[in-house]
mmCIF file of C-alpha atoms and ligand atoms in Angstrom:
data_model
loop_
_atom_site.group_PDB
_atom_site.id
_atom_site.type_symbol
_atom_site.label_atom_id
_atom_site.label_comp_id
_atom_site.label_asym_id
_atom_site.label_seq_id
_atom_site.Cartn_x
_atom_site.Cartn_y
_atom_site.Cartn_z
ATOM 1 C CA MET A 1 -11.721 -8.563 35.859
ATOM 2 C CA ARG A 2 -12.822 -4.907 35.256
ATOM 3 C CA LEU A 3 -13.016 -2.766 32.205
ATOM 4 C CA VAL A 4 -13.894 0.797 31.722
ATOM 5 C CA ILE A 5 -15.216 2.173 28.751
ATOM 6 C CA LYS A 6 -14.848 6.006 27.559
ATOM 7 C CA SER A 7 -15.654 5.191 23.667
ATOM 8 C CA GLY A 8 -18.834 6.540 22.004
ATOM 9 C CA GLY A 9 -20.316 8.549 24.901
ATOM 10 C CA PRO A 10 -22.495 6.646 27.451
ATOM 11 C CA GLN A 11 -25.278 6.086 25.438
ATOM 12 C CA ALA A 12 -22.990 3.716 23.407
ATOM 13 C CA LEU A 13 -22.566 1.685 26.568
ATOM 14 C CA PRO A 14 -25.185 -0.821 26.421
ATOM 15 C CA GLU A 15 -24.176 -1.999 22.820
ATOM 16 C CA TRP A 16 -20.247 -2.191 24.211
ATOM 17 C CA ARG A 17 -21.488 -4.440 27.105
ATOM 18 C CA GLU A 18 -24.216 -6.014 25.151
ATOM 19 C CA HIS A 19 -20.644 -7.656 22.350
ATOM 20 C CA PHE A 20 -18.467 -8.133 25.690
ATOM 21 C CA ALA A 21 -21.432 -10.455 27.106
ATOM 22 C CA GLU A 22 -20.854 -12.433 24.129
ATOM 23 C CA PHE A 23 -17.418 -12.102 23.621
ATOM 24 C CA ALA A 24 -15.928 -11.984 27.524
ATOM 25 C CA PRO A 25 -18.943 -12.806 29.767
ATOM 26 C CA GLY A 26 -16.643 -13.161 32.819
ATOM 27 C CA LEU A 27 -15.832 -9.130 32.338
ATOM 28 C CA GLN A 28 -17.278 -6.603 33.904
ATOM 29 C CA VAL A 29 -18.082 -3.688 32.094
ATOM 30 C CA CYS A 30 -18.569 0.108 33.204
ATOM 31 C CA GLY A 31 -18.726 3.422 31.205
ATOM 32 C CA GLN A 32 -16.216 6.298 32.933
ATOM 33 C CA HIS A 33 -19.480 8.405 34.036
ATOM 34 C CA GLU A 34 -20.694 5.357 36.070
ATOM 35 C CA PRO A 35 -19.465 5.724 39.710
ATOM 36 C CA LEU A 36 -16.776 3.203 40.591
ATOM 37 C CA ASP A 37 -16.689 1.781 44.143
ATOM 38 C CA ASP A 38 -13.292 1.112 43.820
ATOM 39 C CA PRO A 39 -11.076 2.385 41.155
ATOM 40 C CA SER A 40 -8.363 0.496 41.856
ATOM 41 C CA GLU A 41 -9.903 -2.526 40.616
ATOM 42 C CA VAL A 42 -10.028 -1.650 37.408
ATOM 43 C CA GLY A 43 -7.086 -3.570 35.051
ATOM 44 C CA TYR A 44 -8.443 -2.209 31.452
ATOM 45 C CA ALA A 45 -9.265 0.877 30.121
ATOM 46 C CA LEU A 46 -10.650 1.315 26.395
ATOM 47 C CA VAL A 47 -10.687 4.864 25.440
ATOM 48 C CA TRP A 48 -10.852 7.424 22.921
ATOM 49 C CA GLU A 49 -9.839 11.489 24.134
ATOM 50 C CA PRO A 50 -9.513 10.337 27.795
ATOM 51 C CA ASP A 51 -9.715 13.129 30.390
ATOM 52 C CA PRO A 52 -6.327 14.396 31.042
ATOM 53 C CA GLY A 53 -5.631 12.997 34.616
ATOM 54 C CA TRP A 54 -8.846 10.407 34.520
ATOM 55 C CA LEU A 55 -6.002 7.459 33.512
ATOM 56 C CA ALA A 56 -4.095 8.204 36.695
ATOM 57 C CA SER A 57 -6.718 7.618 38.949
ATOM 58 C CA LEU A 58 -6.954 3.916 38.253
ATOM 59 C CA SER A 59 -3.955 2.415 39.921
ATOM 60 C CA GLY A 60 -4.634 -1.158 38.873
ATOM 61 C CA LEU A 61 -4.613 -0.704 35.090
ATOM 62 C CA LYS A 62 -2.968 -3.126 33.699
ATOM 63 C CA LEU A 63 -3.253 -2.183 29.892
ATOM 64 C CA ILE A 64 -4.374 0.780 28.318
ATOM 65 C CA ILE A 65 -6.490 -0.226 25.047
ATOM 66 C CA SER A 66 -7.141 3.100 21.989
ATOM 67 C CA SER A 67 -10.481 2.745 20.427
ATOM 68 C CA GLY A 68 -8.806 3.906 17.576
ATOM 69 C CA ALA A 69 -5.630 2.741 15.600
ATOM 70 C CA GLY A 70 -3.646 6.480 16.822
ATOM 71 C CA VAL A 71 -2.789 7.063 20.587
ATOM 72 C CA ASP A 72 -2.019 10.624 19.988
ATOM 73 C CA HIS A 73 -4.777 11.302 21.842
ATOM 74 C CA ILE A 74 -4.134 9.268 24.553
ATOM 75 C CA LEU A 75 -0.617 10.681 24.714
ATOM 76 C CA ALA A 76 -2.065 14.390 24.748
ATOM 77 C CA ASP A 77 -2.825 13.679 28.768
ATOM 78 C CA PRO A 78 0.301 14.859 30.613
ATOM 79 C CA ARG A 79 -0.901 12.676 33.723
ATOM 80 C CA ARG A 80 -1.076 9.424 32.027
ATOM 81 C CA PRO A 81 0.327 6.603 33.643
ATOM 82 C CA GLU A 82 3.872 5.893 31.647
ATOM 83 C CA HIS A 83 4.074 2.312 33.434
ATOM 84 C CA VAL A 84 1.257 0.934 31.617
ATOM 85 C CA PRO A 85 1.208 -0.278 28.203
ATOM 86 C CA ILE A 86 -0.570 0.997 25.493
ATOM 87 C CA ALA A 87 -2.419 -1.294 22.884
ATOM 88 C CA ARG A 88 -3.474 0.444 19.809
ATOM 89 C CA LEU A 89 -6.093 -0.942 18.170
ATOM 90 C CA VAL A 90 -5.755 -2.394 14.231
ATOM 91 C CA MET A 91 -8.162 -5.055 12.779
ATOM 92 C CA GLN A 92 -7.908 -6.394 9.669
ATOM 93 C CA GLU A 93 -11.291 -4.848 8.986
ATOM 94 C CA THR A 94 -9.543 -1.177 9.778
ATOM 95 C CA ALA A 95 -7.092 -2.258 7.409
ATOM 96 C CA ASP A 96 -9.909 -3.445 5.146
ATOM 97 C CA GLU A 97 -12.173 -0.241 5.703
ATOM 98 C CA MET A 98 -8.718 2.053 4.964
ATOM 99 C CA SER A 99 -7.963 0.900 1.822
ATOM 100 C CA GLU A 100 -10.971 0.600 0.047
ATOM 101 C CA PHE A 101 -11.681 4.304 1.440
ATOM 102 C CA VAL A 102 -8.133 5.494 -0.124
ATOM 103 C CA LEU A 103 -9.209 3.259 -3.134
ATOM 104 C CA ALA A 104 -12.104 5.628 -3.744
ATOM 105 C CA ALA A 105 -10.743 8.691 -3.115
ATOM 106 C CA ALA A 106 -7.896 8.074 -5.298
ATOM 107 C CA LEU A 107 -9.909 7.200 -7.597
ATOM 108 C CA ALA A 108 -12.484 9.719 -7.525
ATOM 109 C CA ILE A 109 -9.337 12.250 -8.284
ATOM 110 C CA THR A 110 -8.012 10.545 -11.517
ATOM 111 C CA LYS A 111 -11.836 10.761 -12.430
ATOM 112 C CA GLU A 112 -12.358 14.150 -11.476
ATOM 113 C CA PHE A 113 -15.714 13.336 -9.336
ATOM 114 C CA LYS A 114 -14.967 16.831 -7.919
ATOM 115 C CA ARG A 115 -15.528 19.077 -10.642
ATOM 116 C CA TYR A 116 -18.515 17.386 -11.895
ATOM 117 C CA THR A 117 -20.128 17.991 -7.955
ATOM 118 C CA ASN A 118 -19.387 21.598 -8.135
ATOM 119 C CA ASP A 119 -20.458 21.351 -12.238
ATOM 120 C CA GLN A 120 -23.810 19.927 -11.489
ATOM 121 C CA ALA A 121 -24.394 23.253 -8.642
ATOM 122 C CA ILE A 122 -24.511 25.110 -11.673
ATOM 123 C CA CYS A 123 -25.806 23.064 -14.547
ATOM 124 C CA ARG A 124 -22.400 22.877 -16.197
ATOM 125 C CA TRP A 125 -21.769 20.331 -19.064
ATOM 126 C CA ASP A 126 -17.816 20.398 -19.368
ATOM 127 C CA THR A 127 -16.775 17.133 -20.883
ATOM 128 C CA PRO A 128 -12.664 16.274 -20.453
ATOM 129 C CA GLU A 129 -10.755 16.403 -23.821
ATOM 130 C CA VAL A 130 -8.635 13.697 -22.261
ATOM 131 C CA PRO A 131 -9.755 10.621 -20.321
ATOM 132 C CA ARG A 132 -7.595 10.241 -16.746
ATOM 133 C CA MET A 133 -6.561 6.981 -16.489
ATOM 134 C CA MET A 134 -5.326 5.405 -13.084
ATOM 135 C CA ARG A 135 -1.762 4.003 -14.928
ATOM 136 C CA ASP A 136 -0.913 7.913 -15.683
ATOM 137 C CA MET A 137 -1.582 8.638 -11.781
ATOM 138 C CA ARG A 138 1.105 7.822 -9.257
ATOM 139 C CA VAL A 139 0.308 7.434 -5.919
ATOM 140 C CA GLY A 140 2.358 7.927 -2.984
ATOM 141 C CA VAL A 141 2.011 6.380 0.138
ATOM 142 C CA MET A 142 3.392 8.535 3.461
ATOM 143 C CA GLY A 143 3.160 5.595 6.611
ATOM 144 C CA LEU A 144 3.626 1.955 5.087
ATOM 145 C CA GLY A 145 2.122 0.487 8.859
ATOM 146 C CA ALA A 146 -0.047 -1.704 9.509
ATOM 147 C CA LEU A 147 -2.531 0.917 7.092
ATOM 148 C CA GLY A 148 -0.695 2.121 4.644
ATOM 149 C CA ALA A 149 0.726 -0.943 3.835
ATOM 150 C CA ALA A 150 -2.318 -2.388 2.865
ATOM 151 C CA THR A 151 -3.322 -0.224 1.447
ATOM 152 C CA ALA A 152 -0.304 0.466 -0.801
ATOM 153 C CA THR A 153 -1.009 -2.619 -1.697
ATOM 154 C CA LEU A 154 -4.469 -2.633 -2.715
ATOM 155 C CA LEU A 155 -3.628 0.559 -4.758
ATOM 156 C CA ALA A 156 -0.587 -1.556 -6.818
ATOM 157 C CA ARG A 157 -2.595 -4.404 -6.922
ATOM 158 C CA THR A 158 -5.435 -2.054 -8.721
ATOM 159 C CA GLY A 159 -3.263 -0.452 -11.203
ATOM 160 C CA PHE A 160 -2.075 2.209 -9.392
ATOM 161 C CA PRO A 161 1.763 2.970 -9.786
ATOM 162 C CA THR A 162 2.480 2.804 -6.194
ATOM 163 C CA ALA A 163 5.405 3.814 -3.749
ATOM 164 C CA GLY A 164 5.164 3.976 -0.226
ATOM 165 C CA TRP A 165 7.599 6.238 2.362
ATOM 166 C CA SER A 166 8.494 5.542 5.822
ATOM 167 C CA ARG A 167 11.210 5.586 8.404
ATOM 168 C CA SER A 168 12.745 1.895 7.356
ATOM 169 C CA VAL A 169 12.351 0.685 3.692
ATOM 170 C CA ALA A 170 9.791 -1.383 3.685
ATOM 171 C CA GLY A 171 9.850 -4.424 1.312
ATOM 172 C CA LEU A 172 6.107 -4.386 -0.376
ATOM 173 C CA PRO A 173 4.983 -6.773 -3.552
ATOM 174 C CA GLY A 174 4.964 -3.948 -6.297
ATOM 175 C CA VAL A 175 5.475 -0.656 -4.298
ATOM 176 C CA GLU A 176 8.239 1.264 -4.538
ATOM 177 C CA SER A 177 10.271 2.182 -1.309
ATOM 178 C CA TYR A 178 11.438 5.229 -0.055
ATOM 179 C CA ALA A 179 12.548 5.897 3.524
ATOM 180 C CA GLY A 180 13.941 8.534 5.135
ATOM 181 C CA ALA A 181 14.248 12.344 5.589
ATOM 182 C CA GLN A 182 16.741 11.903 2.788
ATOM 183 C CA GLN A 183 14.621 9.945 0.505
ATOM 184 C CA LEU A 184 11.576 12.010 0.474
ATOM 185 C CA PRO A 185 12.433 15.226 -2.138
ATOM 186 C CA GLU A 186 12.596 12.128 -4.462
ATOM 187 C CA PHE A 187 9.645 10.052 -3.065
ATOM 188 C CA LEU A 188 7.433 13.207 -3.688
ATOM 189 C CA ALA A 189 8.370 14.361 -6.979
ATOM 190 C CA ARG A 190 7.470 10.957 -8.207
ATOM 191 C CA THR A 191 4.020 11.918 -6.697
ATOM 192 C CA ASP A 192 0.676 13.205 -8.238
ATOM 193 C CA ILE A 193 -1.359 11.103 -5.327
ATOM 194 C CA LEU A 194 0.119 12.130 -1.896
ATOM 195 C CA VAL A 195 -1.477 9.645 0.821
ATOM 196 C CA CYS A 196 -0.567 10.833 4.102
ATOM 197 C CA LEU A 197 -1.060 7.387 6.501
ATOM 198 C CA LEU A 198 1.860 8.463 9.325
ATOM 199 C CA PRO A 199 0.930 8.941 13.047
ATOM 200 C CA GLY A 200 0.395 12.050 14.976
ATOM 201 C CA THR A 201 3.500 12.371 16.523
ATOM 202 C CA GLU A 202 5.612 15.532 17.341
ATOM 203 C CA VAL A 203 8.436 14.640 14.205
ATOM 204 C CA THR A 204 5.138 14.237 11.701
ATOM 205 C CA ARG A 205 3.264 17.160 12.850
ATOM 206 C CA GLY A 206 2.952 19.498 10.014
ATOM 207 C CA ILE A 207 4.475 17.431 7.391
ATOM 208 C CA LEU A 208 1.767 18.653 4.576
ATOM 209 C CA CYS A 209 3.019 22.218 4.712
ATOM 210 C CA ALA A 210 4.212 23.976 1.767
ATOM 211 C CA GLU A 211 7.501 23.176 1.756
ATOM 212 C CA THR A 212 6.398 19.325 0.884
ATOM 213 C CA PHE A 213 3.900 20.582 -1.504
ATOM 214 C CA ALA A 214 6.422 22.520 -3.681
ATOM 215 C CA GLN A 215 8.204 19.561 -3.941
ATOM 216 C CA LEU A 216 5.412 17.735 -5.993
ATOM 217 C CA PRO A 217 4.521 17.863 -9.487
ATOM 218 C CA ARG A 218 2.184 20.901 -10.344
ATOM 219 C CA GLY A 219 -1.208 19.740 -9.827
ATOM 220 C CA ALA A 220 -0.955 17.019 -7.917
ATOM 221 C CA ALA A 221 -3.826 15.913 -5.139
ATOM 222 C CA LEU A 222 -3.699 15.206 -1.248
ATOM 223 C CA ILE A 223 -5.605 12.836 0.511
ATOM 224 C CA ASN A 224 -5.270 13.262 3.853
ATOM 225 C CA VAL A 225 -6.175 9.991 5.629
ATOM 226 C CA GLY A 226 -3.585 10.215 8.603
ATOM 227 C CA ARG A 227 -4.454 13.346 11.588
ATOM 228 C CA GLY A 228 -5.884 16.825 11.122
ATOM 229 C CA SER A 229 -1.806 17.492 12.767
ATOM 230 C CA HIS A 230 0.020 16.774 9.676
ATOM 231 C CA MET A 231 -1.674 19.525 7.948
ATOM 232 C CA VAL A 232 -0.917 23.498 7.988
ATOM 233 C CA GLU A 233 -4.558 24.295 7.177
ATOM 234 C CA GLY A 234 -3.531 27.428 5.573
ATOM 235 C CA ASP A 235 -0.646 26.037 3.488
ATOM 236 C CA VAL A 236 -3.076 23.518 2.124
ATOM 237 C CA ILE A 237 -5.259 26.428 1.436
ATOM 238 C CA ASP A 238 -3.024 28.095 -0.347
ATOM 239 C CA ALA A 239 -1.320 25.743 -2.708
ATOM 240 C CA LEU A 240 -4.784 24.513 -3.719
ATOM 241 C CA ASP A 241 -5.707 28.191 -4.594
ATOM 242 C CA SER A 242 -2.016 28.483 -6.739
ATOM 243 C CA GLY A 243 -2.964 25.287 -8.085
ATOM 244 C CA GLN A 244 0.514 23.739 -6.873
ATOM 245 C CA LEU A 245 -2.299 21.617 -5.410
ATOM 246 C CA SER A 246 -5.762 20.424 -7.518
ATOM 247 C CA GLN A 247 -7.500 18.510 -5.532
ATOM 248 C CA ALA A 248 -7.667 17.227 -1.749
ATOM 249 C CA VAL A 249 -10.236 14.805 0.144
ATOM 250 C CA LEU A 250 -9.740 15.143 3.770
ATOM 251 C CA ASP A 251 -11.061 13.266 6.721
ATOM 252 C CA VAL A 252 -8.693 14.179 9.538
ATOM 253 C CA PHE A 253 -8.916 18.090 10.845
ATOM 254 C CA ASP A 254 -6.998 19.843 13.913
ATOM 255 C CA THR A 255 -10.343 20.597 15.595
ATOM 256 C CA GLU A 256 -13.127 18.199 14.723
ATOM 257 C CA PRO A 257 -15.793 18.007 13.440
ATOM 258 C CA LEU A 258 -14.313 21.337 11.653
ATOM 259 C CA PRO A 259 -15.514 24.483 12.340
ATOM 260 C CA ALA A 260 -18.589 25.679 10.793
ATOM 261 C CA GLY A 261 -16.330 28.590 9.340
ATOM 262 C CA SER A 262 -13.219 26.875 8.366
ATOM 263 C CA PRO A 263 -12.442 27.844 4.697
ATOM 264 C CA LEU A 264 -12.329 24.364 3.892
ATOM 265 C CA TRP A 265 -15.609 23.550 3.958
ATOM 266 C CA ARG A 266 -16.425 25.652 0.885
ATOM 267 C CA HIS A 267 -13.307 24.867 -1.321
ATOM 268 C CA PRO A 268 -14.077 23.738 -4.530
ATOM 269 C CA GLY A 269 -10.805 21.732 -4.596
ATOM 270 C CA VAL A 270 -12.150 19.673 -1.153
ATOM 271 C CA LEU A 271 -14.036 16.574 -0.790
ATOM 272 C CA ILE A 272 -14.619 16.086 3.643
ATOM 273 C CA THR A 273 -14.950 13.204 5.004
ATOM 274 C CA PRO A 274 -16.093 13.384 8.486
ATOM 275 C CA HIS A 275 -12.870 10.833 10.103
ATOM 276 C CA CYS A 276 -14.714 7.975 8.552
ATOM 277 C CA ALA A 277 -11.980 6.684 6.593
ATOM 278 C CA ALA A 278 -11.710 3.352 8.562
ATOM 279 C CA THR A 279 -14.010 2.837 12.008
ATOM 280 C CA PRO A 280 -14.638 0.360 12.425
ATOM 281 C CA THR A 281 -17.533 -1.498 14.437
ATOM 282 C CA ARG A 282 -18.440 -1.946 18.130
ATOM 283 C CA ARG A 283 -18.698 -5.361 17.691
ATOM 284 C CA GLU A 284 -15.349 -6.007 15.846
ATOM 285 C CA ARG A 285 -13.308 -3.979 18.398
ATOM 286 C CA ALA A 286 -15.127 -5.823 21.276
ATOM 287 C CA ARG A 287 -14.259 -9.391 19.966
ATOM 288 C CA TYR A 288 -10.372 -7.855 19.258
ATOM 289 C CA VAL A 289 -10.206 -6.367 22.703
ATOM 290 C CA ALA A 290 -11.897 -9.031 24.553
ATOM 291 C CA GLU A 291 -8.987 -11.602 22.826
ATOM 292 C CA LEU A 292 -6.387 -8.593 23.914
ATOM 293 C CA ILE A 293 -7.232 -9.061 27.520
ATOM 294 C CA ARG A 294 -7.332 -12.661 27.666
ATOM 295 C CA ARG A 295 -3.953 -12.393 26.120
ATOM 296 C CA CYS A 296 -2.699 -10.274 28.677
ATOM 297 C CA GLU A 297 -4.570 -12.121 31.420
ATOM 298 C CA ALA A 298 -2.743 -14.867 30.331
ATOM 299 C CA GLY A 299 1.009 -13.477 29.996
ATOM 300 C CA GLU A 300 1.059 -13.610 26.086
ATOM 301 C CA PRO A 301 2.581 -10.772 24.152
ATOM 302 C CA LEU A 302 0.421 -8.573 22.960
ATOM 303 C CA PRO A 303 -0.029 -6.835 19.140
ATOM 304 C CA ASN A 304 0.396 -3.502 18.274
ATOM 305 C CA LEU A 305 1.545 -2.106 21.213
ATOM 306 C CA TYR A 306 2.801 1.611 21.400
ATOM 307 C CA ASP A 307 6.722 1.719 21.305
ATOM 308 C CA PRO A 308 7.590 4.291 23.301
ATOM 309 C CA ALA A 309 11.304 5.067 21.841
ATOM 310 C CA LYS A 310 9.527 5.193 18.636
ATOM 311 C CA GLY A 311 6.553 7.836 19.273
ATOM 312 C CA TYR A 312 3.995 5.298 17.849
HETATM 313 P P1 NDP B 401 1.751 1.871 12.691
HETATM 314 O O1 NDP B 401 2.149 2.951 13.345
HETATM 315 O O2 NDP B 401 1.692 0.478 12.493
HETATM 316 O O3 NDP B 401 2.433 2.428 11.033
HETATM 317 C C1 NDP B 401 3.425 3.905 11.350
HETATM 318 C C2 NDP B 401 4.107 3.945 9.861
HETATM 319 O O4 NDP B 401 4.563 5.277 9.390
HETATM 320 C C3 NDP B 401 5.229 3.471 9.936
HETATM 321 O O5 NDP B 401 5.476 2.764 8.365
HETATM 322 C C4 NDP B 401 6.148 4.278 10.505
HETATM 323 O O6 NDP B 401 7.798 4.459 9.477
HETATM 324 C C5 NDP B 401 5.971 5.382 9.818
HETATM 325 N N1 NDP B 401 6.428 6.356 10.367
HETATM 326 C C6 NDP B 401 6.143 7.260 11.791
HETATM 327 N N2 NDP B 401 6.847 7.970 11.453
HETATM 328 C C7 NDP B 401 8.144 8.279 10.993
HETATM 329 C C8 NDP B 401 8.634 9.538 9.649
HETATM 330 N N3 NDP B 401 9.129 10.321 11.168
HETATM 331 N N4 NDP B 401 9.023 9.715 8.824
HETATM 332 C C9 NDP B 401 8.588 8.630 7.584
HETATM 333 N N5 NDP B 401 7.646 7.534 8.120
HETATM 334 C C10 NDP B 401 7.199 7.502 9.479
HETATM 335 O O7 NDP B 401 0.676 2.980 12.089
HETATM 336 P P2 NDP B 401 -0.903 2.352 11.092
HETATM 337 O O8 NDP B 401 -0.375 1.952 10.326
HETATM 338 O O9 NDP B 401 -1.720 1.809 12.151
HETATM 339 O O10 NDP B 401 -1.939 3.751 11.360
HETATM 340 C C11 NDP B 401 -1.436 5.295 10.919
HETATM 341 C C12 NDP B 401 -2.014 6.174 10.714
HETATM 342 O O11 NDP B 401 -3.669 6.385 10.446
HETATM 343 C C13 NDP B 401 -2.847 6.020 13.054
HETATM 344 O O12 NDP B 401 -1.605 6.791 13.844
HETATM 345 C C14 NDP B 401 -4.051 7.368 12.936
HETATM 346 O O13 NDP B 401 -3.525 8.889 12.348
HETATM 347 C C15 NDP B 401 -4.653 7.190 11.607
HETATM 348 N N6 NDP B 401 -5.630 6.666 11.276
HETATM 349 C C16 NDP B 401 -7.150 7.426 10.709
HETATM 350 C C17 NDP B 401 -8.189 6.867 10.603
HETATM 351 C C18 NDP B 401 -8.972 7.675 10.070
HETATM 352 O O14 NDP B 401 -10.189 6.559 10.316
HETATM 353 N N7 NDP B 401 -9.000 8.475 9.509
HETATM 354 C C19 NDP B 401 -8.403 5.345 11.033
HETATM 355 C C20 NDP B 401 -7.277 4.861 11.533
HETATM 356 C C21 NDP B 401 -5.952 4.922 11.799
HETATM 357 P P3 NDP B 401 7.776 2.335 9.740
HETATM 358 O O15 NDP B 401 7.061 1.370 8.971
HETATM 359 O O16 NDP B 401 9.625 2.732 9.287
HETATM 360 O O17 NDP B 401 7.906 1.859 11.416
HETATM 361 C C1 OXD B 402 -7.737 6.405 14.428
HETATM 362 C C2 OXD B 402 -9.077 5.759 14.456
HETATM 363 O O1 OXD B 402 -7.161 6.287 15.175
HETATM 364 O O2 OXD B 402 -10.335 5.808 14.131
HETATM 365 O O3 OXD B 402 -8.128 7.391 13.644
HETATM 366 O O4 OXD B 402 -8.625 4.745 14.428
#
C-alpha cells in the first residue's frame, strides 16, 4: 500500500514519515518530488494544491485526501480523475482550533483591539465612553458545516447572540437558523459580526461583496476564515472606507501569501492573519489519514467525503 504526499513541501516529508510509521507501519510513504518506479502502485494521495494533471498520472488511485478541510484546491485541477473520491480532512482538532480562533476574533472586534493597536503606534490615549459587551454584538455565521456548527455553538455558549446561515435549516441548540438565499437578507439585517465559514464554490464566490455588506447594520464587522474567493477585495476596502464596515479580521485571500502591495495590509480597520485559523498538526493529520486508509481498505464508509452533487 502506497501513499504519496504533496503537502508542506519536501522538507515536511521526514516528519510525515515519522508519524505514518507510528500510525500506519505497513504504509509506504513517498513525496511527490520522489521518482516512482510504478505510479500505478499509488493508492492514496494526500495533497494541498496538487499540480494540474499530476493526480491523473496516478492510475491506481483509490482515494484523494485533502490536507485541509476545503477541496477547492483539488477541484481547481481540470484534469483531476473525477471517478476517485475526495476526502476532506476535518477533525475534532480542526473544529476546536477554528472555534477558538473565531471566538478570539469576535472578542477582539467587540473590545476594539485593532483601534488600540493603531492608537498605540501613535501614543494616543483615547478611552471609550461606553464599554461594548458580547451580549450587544449579534454574530452571524455563514456556513454551518463541521466547522461553522462548532464555531456557532461556542460563540452562543460564550454569550454572543448567534445565528447561522446555511443551505438547509440547521438545528443547533442556542443558535438561530436561517437557510437559503431567501432568508439571507433577514440574517444579514440582524448581524453585527459576520463570520464566513462557507466552502469555496462557484455559488459562494464573491458572496462577501458590496450588496451583502449593504444589508448589514452600519458599522458591522467581518471575519473571513472561509476562502479568499468569497471576498470582493475592492468592496471590502470600500465598505471599510465608507464606515459600512467598521473592522475586518481576514485570514484567507485570493492570492496567498497576500501580496505586499495589497492595500489590505495597511488598512487601519483590518487585522490580517496568515491562513492559520485552523491548521492541525501533521501528527494529528497523519493519525486521521491512517484511519481513513484503514477504513478504505476494509471497505468501511468514509467520513467527510466531497459531494459532487453539492459542490463541497
Ligand atoms: P462543510 O462542507 O462541512 O460545511 C459547509 C457549510 O456551508 C454547510 O453548512 C453548507 O450548508 C453551507 N453552504 C454551502 N454552500 C452554501 C450556499 N450556497 N448557501 C448557503 N450555505 C451554503 O465545510 P466545513 O465546515 O468543514 O469547512 C468550511 C470551509 O472552511 C472550508 O471549505 C474551507 O474553505 C474553510 N477552512 C478554512 C480554514 C482556515 O484555516 N482559514 C481551515 C479549514 C477550513 P448545508 O449545511 O445546508 O450543507
Ligand atoms: C483549509 C484548511 O481548508 O486549512 O483552508 O484546512
